[in-house]
Amino acid sequence: EVQLVESGGGSVQPGGSLRLSCAASGFVFSTYWMHWVRQAPGKGLEWVASISVRGATTYYADSVSGRFTISRDNDKNSVYLQMNFLKSEDTGVYYCVKDPAPYKRTIQSGALPSNAARGQGTQVTVSS
């Protein structure tokens, strides 16, 4: 059974930093692209970042580019999201998502395929 467990969320002031972690199990982690998506209060899912199977290629939403960094450690079956210079509009629940297909990037937006596994989410609140 695929399991994704996010952690690291919390409350921070604007300009602050947080590092989210996602521990994965139940599948061959090193063969799947991984993604972070988020959901702001009252809004739909927004794609945030993606990372390739070995971590060599990353993609970011324009809204976070230059401030967030996605990374992974295949030995630890984990993916991370380092978030710097946080803004109030970054507030939301952040989810780790496993791409449905091995070795492919099929997730490029918040419209997740029905077979895309995701975790329970971790809350990030940016407020002064």
Short mmCIF file of C-alpha atoms in Angstrom, two decimals:
data_model
loop_
_atom_site.label_atom_id
_atom_site.label_comp_id
_atom_site.label_asym_id
_atom_site.label_seq_id
_atom_site.Cartn_x
_atom_site.Cartn_y
_atom_site.Cartn_z
CA GLU A 1 0.00 0.00 0.00
CA VAL A 2 1.33 3.40 -0.99
CA GLN A 3 1.82 5.72 1.96
CA LEU A 4 2.95 9.33 1.91
CA VAL A 5 3.38 11.14 5.22
CA GLU A 6 4.09 14.85 5.23
CA SER A 7 5.61 16.76 8.11
CA GLY A 8 7.28 20.07 8.85
CA GLY A 9 4.39 22.46 8.51
CA GLY A 10 3.67 25.19 11.02
CA SER A 11 3.14 28.89 11.54
CA VAL A 12 5.73 31.40 10.42
CA GLN A 13 5.95 35.13 9.85
CA PRO A 14 6.25 36.58 6.35
CA GLY A 15 9.81 36.29 5.15
CA GLY A 16 10.42 33.19 7.20
CA SER A 17 11.32 29.67 6.15
CA LEU A 18 10.01 26.14 6.58
CA ARG A 19 11.18 22.77 5.34
CA LEU A 20 8.56 20.19 4.53
CA SER A 21 9.33 16.49 4.40
CA CYS A 22 7.44 13.58 2.90
CA ALA A 23 8.24 10.00 3.86
CA ALA A 24 7.17 7.49 1.24
CA SER A 25 6.59 3.75 1.44
CA GLY A 26 4.82 0.96 -0.38
CA PHE A 27 6.37 1.53 -3.80
CA VAL A 28 9.77 1.78 -5.50
CA PHE A 29 10.37 5.42 -4.64
CA SER A 30 13.37 5.88 -6.93
CA THR A 31 11.31 5.17 -10.05
CA TYR A 32 8.65 7.87 -9.66
CA TRP A 33 8.55 11.58 -10.17
CA MET A 34 7.35 13.28 -7.01
CA HIS A 35 5.40 16.48 -6.62
CA TRP A 36 4.19 19.00 -4.10
CA VAL A 37 0.79 20.59 -4.45
CA ARG A 38 -1.04 22.92 -2.09
CA GLN A 39 -4.53 24.08 -1.30
CA ALA A 40 -5.20 27.54 0.02
CA PRO A 41 -8.31 28.13 2.15
CA GLY A 42 -11.40 28.08 -0.05
CA LYS A 43 -9.45 27.32 -3.23
CA GLY A 44 -8.61 24.30 -5.35
CA LEU A 45 -5.37 22.39 -5.54
CA GLU A 46 -2.38 24.26 -6.96
CA TRP A 47 0.68 22.49 -8.32
CA VAL A 48 3.86 23.78 -6.64
CA ALA A 49 6.89 21.75 -7.72
CA SER A 50 8.05 18.50 -9.31
CA ILE A 51 11.25 16.50 -9.18
CA SER A 52 12.51 13.74 -11.47
CA VAL A 53 13.35 10.21 -10.33
CA ARG A 54 17.00 10.98 -9.60
CA GLY A 55 16.49 14.61 -8.70
CA ALA A 56 18.32 16.00 -11.71
CA THR A 57 15.32 17.87 -13.08
CA THR A 58 12.96 20.14 -11.19
CA TYR A 59 10.04 22.33 -12.13
CA TYR A 60 8.36 25.09 -10.17
CA ALA A 61 5.20 27.11 -10.37
CA ASP A 62 5.91 30.75 -11.21
CA SER A 63 4.46 31.76 -7.84
CA VAL A 64 7.21 29.94 -5.92
CA SER A 65 10.14 29.92 -8.34
CA GLY A 66 13.24 31.37 -6.74
CA ARG A 67 11.87 30.91 -3.22
CA PHE A 68 11.13 27.17 -2.96
CA THR A 69 13.43 24.23 -3.61
CA ILE A 70 12.30 20.65 -4.08
CA SER A 71 14.75 17.83 -3.41
CA ARG A 72 14.73 14.11 -2.72
CA ASP A 73 16.79 11.42 -1.04
CA ASN A 74 16.15 8.06 -2.68
CA ASP A 75 18.10 6.25 0.05
CA LYS A 76 15.63 7.60 2.60
CA ASN A 77 12.54 7.37 0.37
CA SER A 78 11.86 11.01 1.08
CA VAL A 79 11.09 14.19 -0.78
CA TYR A 80 11.49 17.67 0.64
CA LEU A 81 10.32 21.22 0.01
CA GLN A 82 12.49 24.03 1.33
CA MET A 83 10.40 27.18 1.45
CA ASN A 84 12.12 30.54 1.92
CA PHE A 85 10.86 34.11 1.89
CA LEU A 86 7.39 32.91 2.68
CA LYS A 87 4.42 35.11 1.89
CA SER A 88 0.89 35.18 3.26
CA GLU A 89 -0.35 33.77 -0.04
CA ASP A 90 1.73 30.64 0.60
CA THR A 91 -0.69 29.71 3.38
CA GLY A 92 -2.43 26.41 2.83
CA VAL A 93 -2.26 22.66 3.18
CA TYR A 94 0.71 21.15 1.39
CA TYR A 95 0.50 17.67 -0.06
CA CYS A 96 3.13 15.28 -1.31
CA VAL A 97 2.01 13.48 -4.46
CA LYS A 98 3.35 10.39 -6.22
CA ASP A 99 3.12 10.45 -9.99
CA PRO A 100 0.87 7.64 -11.22
CA ALA A 101 3.32 6.42 -13.89
CA PRO A 102 6.92 5.32 -13.30
CA TYR A 103 9.68 7.38 -14.93
CA LYS A 104 7.16 9.91 -16.28
CA ARG A 105 5.99 13.34 -15.27
CA THR A 106 2.25 13.30 -15.77
CA ILE A 107 1.33 15.85 -13.12
CA GLN A 108 1.78 19.45 -14.22
CA SER A 109 -1.16 21.12 -12.54
CA GLY A 110 -3.45 20.86 -9.56
CA ALA A 111 -5.86 18.72 -11.58
CA LEU A 112 -4.54 15.46 -10.19
CA PRO A 113 -5.35 12.15 -11.88
CA SER A 114 -7.68 10.01 -9.82
CA ASN A 115 -4.91 7.41 -9.37
CA ALA A 116 -2.35 9.88 -8.04
CA ALA A 117 -1.56 9.00 -4.44
CA ARG A 118 -1.12 11.84 -2.01
CA GLY A 119 -0.57 12.21 1.69
CA GLN A 120 -2.79 13.69 4.37
CA GLY A 121 -1.12 17.08 4.05
CA THR A 122 0.64 19.45 6.39
CA GLN A 123 -0.62 22.93 7.26
CA VAL A 124 1.51 25.98 6.51
CA THR A 125 0.36 29.31 7.88
CA VAL A 126 2.18 32.52 7.03
CA SER A 127 0.97 35.42 9.09
CA SER A 128 2.29 38.33 11.07
#
